[in-house]
PDB file of C-alpha atoms in Angstrom:
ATOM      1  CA  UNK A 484      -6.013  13.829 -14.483  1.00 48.00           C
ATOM      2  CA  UNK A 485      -2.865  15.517 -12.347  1.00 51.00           C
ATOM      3  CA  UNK A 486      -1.823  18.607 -13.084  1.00 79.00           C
ATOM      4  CA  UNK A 487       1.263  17.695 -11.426  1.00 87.00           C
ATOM      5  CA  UNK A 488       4.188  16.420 -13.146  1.00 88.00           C
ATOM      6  CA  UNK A 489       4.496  12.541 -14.079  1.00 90.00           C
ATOM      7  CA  UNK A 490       7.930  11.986 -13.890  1.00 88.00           C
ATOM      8  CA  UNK A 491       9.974   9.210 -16.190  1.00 86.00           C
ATOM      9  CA  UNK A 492      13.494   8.049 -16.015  1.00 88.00           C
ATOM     10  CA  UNK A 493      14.194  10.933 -18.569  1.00 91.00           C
ATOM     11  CA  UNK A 494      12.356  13.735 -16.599  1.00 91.00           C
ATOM     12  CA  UNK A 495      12.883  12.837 -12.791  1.00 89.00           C
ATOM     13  CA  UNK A 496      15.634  14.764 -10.951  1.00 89.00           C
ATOM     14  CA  UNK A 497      18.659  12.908 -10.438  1.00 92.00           C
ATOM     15  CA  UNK A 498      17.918  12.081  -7.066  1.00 91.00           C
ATOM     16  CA  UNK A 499      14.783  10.391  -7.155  1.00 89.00           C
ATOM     17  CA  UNK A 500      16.214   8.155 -10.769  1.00 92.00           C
ATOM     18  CA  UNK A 501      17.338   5.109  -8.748  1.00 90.00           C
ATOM     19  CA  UNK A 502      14.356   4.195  -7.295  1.00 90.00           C
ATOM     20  CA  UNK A 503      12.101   4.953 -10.666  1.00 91.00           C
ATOM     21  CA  UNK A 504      14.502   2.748 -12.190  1.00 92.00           C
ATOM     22  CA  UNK A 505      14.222  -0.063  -9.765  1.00 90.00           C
ATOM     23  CA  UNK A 506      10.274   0.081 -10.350  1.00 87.00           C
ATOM     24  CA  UNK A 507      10.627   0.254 -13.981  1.00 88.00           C
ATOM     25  CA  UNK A 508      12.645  -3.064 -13.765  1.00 90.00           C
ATOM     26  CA  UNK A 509      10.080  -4.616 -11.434  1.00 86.00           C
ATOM     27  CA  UNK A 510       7.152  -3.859 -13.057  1.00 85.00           C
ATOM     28  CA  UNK A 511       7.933  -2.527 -16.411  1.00 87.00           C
ATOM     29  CA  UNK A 512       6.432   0.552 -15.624  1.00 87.00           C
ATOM     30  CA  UNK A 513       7.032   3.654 -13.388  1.00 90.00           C
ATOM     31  CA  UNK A 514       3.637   3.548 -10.858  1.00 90.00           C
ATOM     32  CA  UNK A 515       1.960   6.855 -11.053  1.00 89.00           C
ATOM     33  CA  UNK A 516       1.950   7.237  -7.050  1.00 92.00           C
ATOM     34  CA  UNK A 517       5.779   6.931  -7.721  1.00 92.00           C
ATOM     35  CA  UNK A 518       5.939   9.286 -10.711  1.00 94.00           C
ATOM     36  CA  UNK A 519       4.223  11.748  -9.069  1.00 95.00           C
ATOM     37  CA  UNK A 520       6.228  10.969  -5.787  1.00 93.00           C
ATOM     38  CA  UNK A 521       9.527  11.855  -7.702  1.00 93.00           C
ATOM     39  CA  UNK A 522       8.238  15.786  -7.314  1.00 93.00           C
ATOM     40  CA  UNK A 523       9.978  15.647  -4.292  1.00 93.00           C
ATOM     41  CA  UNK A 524      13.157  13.529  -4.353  1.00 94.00           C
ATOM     42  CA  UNK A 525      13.065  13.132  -0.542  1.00 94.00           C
ATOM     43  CA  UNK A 526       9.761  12.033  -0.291  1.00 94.00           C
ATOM     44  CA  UNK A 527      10.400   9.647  -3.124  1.00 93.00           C
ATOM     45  CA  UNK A 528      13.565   8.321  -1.737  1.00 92.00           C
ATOM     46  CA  UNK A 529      11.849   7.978   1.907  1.00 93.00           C
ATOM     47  CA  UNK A 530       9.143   5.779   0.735  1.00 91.00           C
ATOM     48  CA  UNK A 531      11.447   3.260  -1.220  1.00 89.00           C
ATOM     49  CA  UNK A 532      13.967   3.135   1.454  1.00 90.00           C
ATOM     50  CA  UNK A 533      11.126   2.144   4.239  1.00 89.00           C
ATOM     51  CA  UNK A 534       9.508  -0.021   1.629  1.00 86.00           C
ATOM     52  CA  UNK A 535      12.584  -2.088   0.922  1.00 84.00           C
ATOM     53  CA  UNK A 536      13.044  -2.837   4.928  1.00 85.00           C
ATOM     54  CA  UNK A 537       9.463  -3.473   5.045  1.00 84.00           C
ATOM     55  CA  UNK A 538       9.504  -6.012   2.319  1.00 85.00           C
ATOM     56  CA  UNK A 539      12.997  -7.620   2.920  1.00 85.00           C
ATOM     57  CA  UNK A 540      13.348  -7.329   6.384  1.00 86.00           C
ATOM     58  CA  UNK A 541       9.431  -7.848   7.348  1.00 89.00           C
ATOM     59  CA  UNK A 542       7.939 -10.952   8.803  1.00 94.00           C
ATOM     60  CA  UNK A 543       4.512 -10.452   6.689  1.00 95.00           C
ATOM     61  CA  UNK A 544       3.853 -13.161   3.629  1.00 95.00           C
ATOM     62  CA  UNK A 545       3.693 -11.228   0.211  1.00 95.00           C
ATOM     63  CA  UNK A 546      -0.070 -12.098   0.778  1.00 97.00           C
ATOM     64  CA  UNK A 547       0.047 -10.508   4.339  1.00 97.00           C
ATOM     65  CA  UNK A 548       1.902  -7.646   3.191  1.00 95.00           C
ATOM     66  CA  UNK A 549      -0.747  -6.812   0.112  1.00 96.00           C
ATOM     67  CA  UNK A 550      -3.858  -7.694   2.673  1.00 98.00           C
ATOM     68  CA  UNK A 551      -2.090  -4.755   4.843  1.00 97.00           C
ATOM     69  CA  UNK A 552      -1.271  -2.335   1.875  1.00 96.00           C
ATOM     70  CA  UNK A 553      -4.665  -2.520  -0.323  1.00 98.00           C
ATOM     71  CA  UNK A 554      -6.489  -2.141   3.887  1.00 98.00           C
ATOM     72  CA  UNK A 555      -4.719   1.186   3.860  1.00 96.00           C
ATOM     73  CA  UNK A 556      -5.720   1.954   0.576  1.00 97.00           C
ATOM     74  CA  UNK A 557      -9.207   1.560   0.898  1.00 97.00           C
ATOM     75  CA  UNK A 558      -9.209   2.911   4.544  1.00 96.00           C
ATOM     76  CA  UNK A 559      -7.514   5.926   3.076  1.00 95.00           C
ATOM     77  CA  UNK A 560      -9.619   6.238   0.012  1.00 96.00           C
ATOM     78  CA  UNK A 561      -7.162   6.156  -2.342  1.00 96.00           C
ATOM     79  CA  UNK A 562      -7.997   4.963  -5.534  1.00 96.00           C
ATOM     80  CA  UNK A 563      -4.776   4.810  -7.350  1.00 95.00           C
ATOM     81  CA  UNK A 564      -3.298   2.615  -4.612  1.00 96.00           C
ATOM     82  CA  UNK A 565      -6.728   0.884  -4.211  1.00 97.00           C
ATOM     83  CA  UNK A 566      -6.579  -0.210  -8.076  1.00 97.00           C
ATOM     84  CA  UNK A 567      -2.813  -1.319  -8.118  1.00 95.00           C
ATOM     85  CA  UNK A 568      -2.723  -2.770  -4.335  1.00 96.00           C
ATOM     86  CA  UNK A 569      -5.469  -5.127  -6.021  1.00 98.00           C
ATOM     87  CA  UNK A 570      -3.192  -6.252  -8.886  1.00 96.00           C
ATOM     88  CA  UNK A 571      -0.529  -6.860  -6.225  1.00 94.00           C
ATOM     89  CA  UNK A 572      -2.835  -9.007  -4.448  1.00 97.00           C
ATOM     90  CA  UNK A 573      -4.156 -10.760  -6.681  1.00 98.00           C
ATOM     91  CA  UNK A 574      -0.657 -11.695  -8.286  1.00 95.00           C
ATOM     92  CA  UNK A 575       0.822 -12.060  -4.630  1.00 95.00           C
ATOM     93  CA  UNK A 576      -1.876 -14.893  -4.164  1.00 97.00           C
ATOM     94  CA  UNK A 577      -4.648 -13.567  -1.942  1.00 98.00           C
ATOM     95  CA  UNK A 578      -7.523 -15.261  -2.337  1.00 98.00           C
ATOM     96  CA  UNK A 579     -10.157 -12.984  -5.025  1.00 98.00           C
ATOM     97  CA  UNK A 580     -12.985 -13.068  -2.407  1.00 98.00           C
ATOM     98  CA  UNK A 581     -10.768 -11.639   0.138  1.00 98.00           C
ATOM     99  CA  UNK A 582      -9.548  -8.739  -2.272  1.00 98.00           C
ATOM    100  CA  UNK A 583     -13.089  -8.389  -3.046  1.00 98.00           C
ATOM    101  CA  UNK A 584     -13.945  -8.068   0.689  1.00 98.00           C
ATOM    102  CA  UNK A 585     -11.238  -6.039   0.918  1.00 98.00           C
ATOM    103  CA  UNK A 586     -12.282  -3.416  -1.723  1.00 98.00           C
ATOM    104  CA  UNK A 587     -15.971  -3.377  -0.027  1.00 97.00           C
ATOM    105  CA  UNK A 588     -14.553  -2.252   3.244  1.00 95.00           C
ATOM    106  CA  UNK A 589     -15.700  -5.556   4.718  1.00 96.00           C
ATOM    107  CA  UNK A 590     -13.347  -8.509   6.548  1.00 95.00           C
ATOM    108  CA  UNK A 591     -12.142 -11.382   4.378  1.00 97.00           C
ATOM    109  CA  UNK A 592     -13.714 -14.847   5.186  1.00 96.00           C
ATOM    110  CA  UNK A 593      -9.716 -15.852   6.536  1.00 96.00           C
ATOM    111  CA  UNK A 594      -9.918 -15.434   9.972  1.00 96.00           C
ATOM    112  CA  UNK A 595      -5.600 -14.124  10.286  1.00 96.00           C
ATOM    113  CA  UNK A 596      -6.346 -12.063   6.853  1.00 97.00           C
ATOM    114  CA  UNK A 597      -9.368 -10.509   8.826  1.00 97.00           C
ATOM    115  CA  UNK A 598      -7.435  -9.960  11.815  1.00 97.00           C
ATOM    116  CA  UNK A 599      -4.640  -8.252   9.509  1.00 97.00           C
ATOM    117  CA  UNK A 600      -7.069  -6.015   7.614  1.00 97.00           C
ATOM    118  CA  UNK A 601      -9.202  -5.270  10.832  1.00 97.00           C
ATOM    119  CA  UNK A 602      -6.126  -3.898  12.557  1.00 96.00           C
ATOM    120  CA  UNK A 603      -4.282  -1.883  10.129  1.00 95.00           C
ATOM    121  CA  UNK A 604      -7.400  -0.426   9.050  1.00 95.00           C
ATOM    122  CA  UNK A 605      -7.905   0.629  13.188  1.00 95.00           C
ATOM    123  CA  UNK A 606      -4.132   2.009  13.196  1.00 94.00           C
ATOM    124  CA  UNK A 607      -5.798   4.220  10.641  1.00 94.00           C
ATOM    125  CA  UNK A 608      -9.275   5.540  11.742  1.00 94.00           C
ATOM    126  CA  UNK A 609      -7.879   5.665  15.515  1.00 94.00           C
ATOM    127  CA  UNK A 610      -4.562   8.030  14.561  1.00 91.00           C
ATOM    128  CA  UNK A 611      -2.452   4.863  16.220  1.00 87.00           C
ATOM    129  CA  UNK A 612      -4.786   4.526  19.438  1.00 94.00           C
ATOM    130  CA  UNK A 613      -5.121   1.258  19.578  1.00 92.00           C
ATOM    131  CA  UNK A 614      -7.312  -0.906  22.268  1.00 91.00           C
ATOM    132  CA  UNK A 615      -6.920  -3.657  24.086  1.00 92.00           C
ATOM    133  CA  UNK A 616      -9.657  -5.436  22.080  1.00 92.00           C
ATOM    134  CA  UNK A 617      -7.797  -4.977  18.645  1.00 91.00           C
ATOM    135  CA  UNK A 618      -4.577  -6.066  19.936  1.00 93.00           C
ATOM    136  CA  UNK A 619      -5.960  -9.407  21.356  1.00 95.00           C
ATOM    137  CA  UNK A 620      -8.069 -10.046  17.886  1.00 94.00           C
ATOM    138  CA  UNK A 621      -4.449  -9.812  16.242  1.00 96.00           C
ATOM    139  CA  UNK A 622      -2.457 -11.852  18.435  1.00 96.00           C
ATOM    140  CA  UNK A 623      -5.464 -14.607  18.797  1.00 97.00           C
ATOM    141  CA  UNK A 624      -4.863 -14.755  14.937  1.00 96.00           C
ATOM    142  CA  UNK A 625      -1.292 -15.868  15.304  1.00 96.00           C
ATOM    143  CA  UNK A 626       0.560 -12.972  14.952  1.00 96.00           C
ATOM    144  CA  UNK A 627       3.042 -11.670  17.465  1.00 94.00           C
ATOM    145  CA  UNK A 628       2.768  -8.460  19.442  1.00 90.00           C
ATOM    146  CA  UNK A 629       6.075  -7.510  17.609  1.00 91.00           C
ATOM    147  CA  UNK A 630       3.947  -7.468  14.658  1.00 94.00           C
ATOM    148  CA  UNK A 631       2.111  -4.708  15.705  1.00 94.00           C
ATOM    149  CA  UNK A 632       5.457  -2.460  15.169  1.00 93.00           C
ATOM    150  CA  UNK A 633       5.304  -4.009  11.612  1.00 93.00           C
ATOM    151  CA  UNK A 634       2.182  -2.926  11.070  1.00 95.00           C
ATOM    152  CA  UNK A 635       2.887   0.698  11.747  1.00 94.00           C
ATOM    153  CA  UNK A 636       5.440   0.452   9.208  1.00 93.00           C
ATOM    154  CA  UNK A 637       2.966  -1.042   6.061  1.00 93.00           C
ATOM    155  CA  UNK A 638       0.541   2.249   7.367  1.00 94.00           C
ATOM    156  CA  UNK A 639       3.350   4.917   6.937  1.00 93.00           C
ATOM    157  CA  UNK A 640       4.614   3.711   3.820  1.00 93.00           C
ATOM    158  CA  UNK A 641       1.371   3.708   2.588  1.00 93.00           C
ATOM    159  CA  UNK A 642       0.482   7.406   3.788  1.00 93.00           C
ATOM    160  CA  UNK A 643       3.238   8.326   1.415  1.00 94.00           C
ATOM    161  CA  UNK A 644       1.932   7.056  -1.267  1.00 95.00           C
ATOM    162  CA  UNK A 645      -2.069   7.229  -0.657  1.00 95.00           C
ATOM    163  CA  UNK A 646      -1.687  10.613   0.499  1.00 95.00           C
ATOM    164  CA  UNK A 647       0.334  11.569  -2.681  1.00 95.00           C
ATOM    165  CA  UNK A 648      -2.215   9.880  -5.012  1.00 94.00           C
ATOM    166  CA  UNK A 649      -4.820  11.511  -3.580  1.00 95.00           C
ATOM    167  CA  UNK A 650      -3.406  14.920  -3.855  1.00 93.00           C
ATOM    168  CA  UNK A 651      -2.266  14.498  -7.318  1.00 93.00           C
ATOM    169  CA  UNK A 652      -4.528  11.744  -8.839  1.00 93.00           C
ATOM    170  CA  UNK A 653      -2.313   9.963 -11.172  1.00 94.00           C
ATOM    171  CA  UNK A 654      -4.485   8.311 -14.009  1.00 93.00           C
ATOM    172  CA  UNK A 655      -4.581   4.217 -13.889  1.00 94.00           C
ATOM    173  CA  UNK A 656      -2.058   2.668 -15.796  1.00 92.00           C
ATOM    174  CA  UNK A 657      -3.090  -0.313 -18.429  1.00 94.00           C
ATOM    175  CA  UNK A 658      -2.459  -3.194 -16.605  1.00 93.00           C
ATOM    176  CA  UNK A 659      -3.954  -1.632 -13.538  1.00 94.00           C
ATOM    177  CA  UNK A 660      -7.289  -0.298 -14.905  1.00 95.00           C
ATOM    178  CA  UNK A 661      -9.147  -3.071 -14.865  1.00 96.00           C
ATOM    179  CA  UNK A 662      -9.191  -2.470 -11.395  1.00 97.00           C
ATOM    180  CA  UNK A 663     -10.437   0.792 -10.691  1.00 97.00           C
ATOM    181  CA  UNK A 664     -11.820   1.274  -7.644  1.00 96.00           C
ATOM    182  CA  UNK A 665     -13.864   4.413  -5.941  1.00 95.00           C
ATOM    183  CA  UNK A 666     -13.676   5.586  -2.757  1.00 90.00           C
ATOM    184  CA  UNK A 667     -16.943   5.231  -1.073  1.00 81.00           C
ATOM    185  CA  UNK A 668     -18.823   3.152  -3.571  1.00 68.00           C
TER     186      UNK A 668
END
């Protein structure tokens, strides 16, 4: 449990109230990452603001784009993000093996959802370094070397959030815990 504040639409300061109340009407619920988040309006509104450009201005499928976020959970051990990355998924249409795969730390049997997964989790471990080798996996896959810019988008947006959950460990909500995950096992 957080012993940091879990802000609602009634207890967030003003600043940070848009975006809970844009999640609240998306989801019908306020995600803890983004409860939590709205501690610090700025970091809050930073995350929504690159989100939003990421998602409505991003070449990725809603598949590609969950494939990418729930990597970066899992690559950055964070099980809040880990556990609602997977209801994304799931909902956004990724196959359940290649969630499951996913969640293991392994590569999904789709060859371009491999590629995806493999790369964004090698933004991560290599701080951005990225090798020839990687780059030509992700290309060979079908994506564009623009893509790779993309990419580095779906991995800071996500070390907003993963890094906040994992500081402050906001508890699972309902629809979400069913699928709990733990970091390393």
């Amino acid at each position: 449990m957080t012993s940091y504040p879990m802000h609602t639409l009634d207890t967030a300061p003003a600043e940070a109230k848009g975006p809970l109340t844009v999640l609240w009407e998306t989801f019908g619920f306020v995600p803890g990452a983004a409860a939590v988040m709205a501690n610090s309006p700025a970091l809050l509104n930073s995350f929504f603001s690159a989100f939003g450009h990421f998602r409505g201005g991003g070449t990725f499928t809603p598949a590609e784009r969950q494939v990418l976020l729930l990597s970066n959970a899992v690559a950055n051990g964070s099980e809040w993000a880990a556990a609602f990355h997977t209801l994304e998924a799931l909902a956004d249409g990724v196959p359940p093996e290649a969630v499951d795969a996913i969640r293991r730390g392994e590569a999904p049997g789709d060859p371009r959802l491999a590629a995806l997964s493999a790369l964004t989790t090698a933004y991560i471990e290599k701080r951005g370094h990225l090798g020839e080798p990687e780059v030509k996996a992700f290309t060979a896959a079908g994506f564009g070397e623009e893509q790779l810019f993309e990419v580095v988008t779906g991995v800071a947006i996500s070390a907003m959030t993963n890094y906040a959950a994992n500081v402050a460990r906001p508890p699972l909500e309902p629809v979400v815990a069913p699928h709990a995950w733990t970091a390393g096992g």
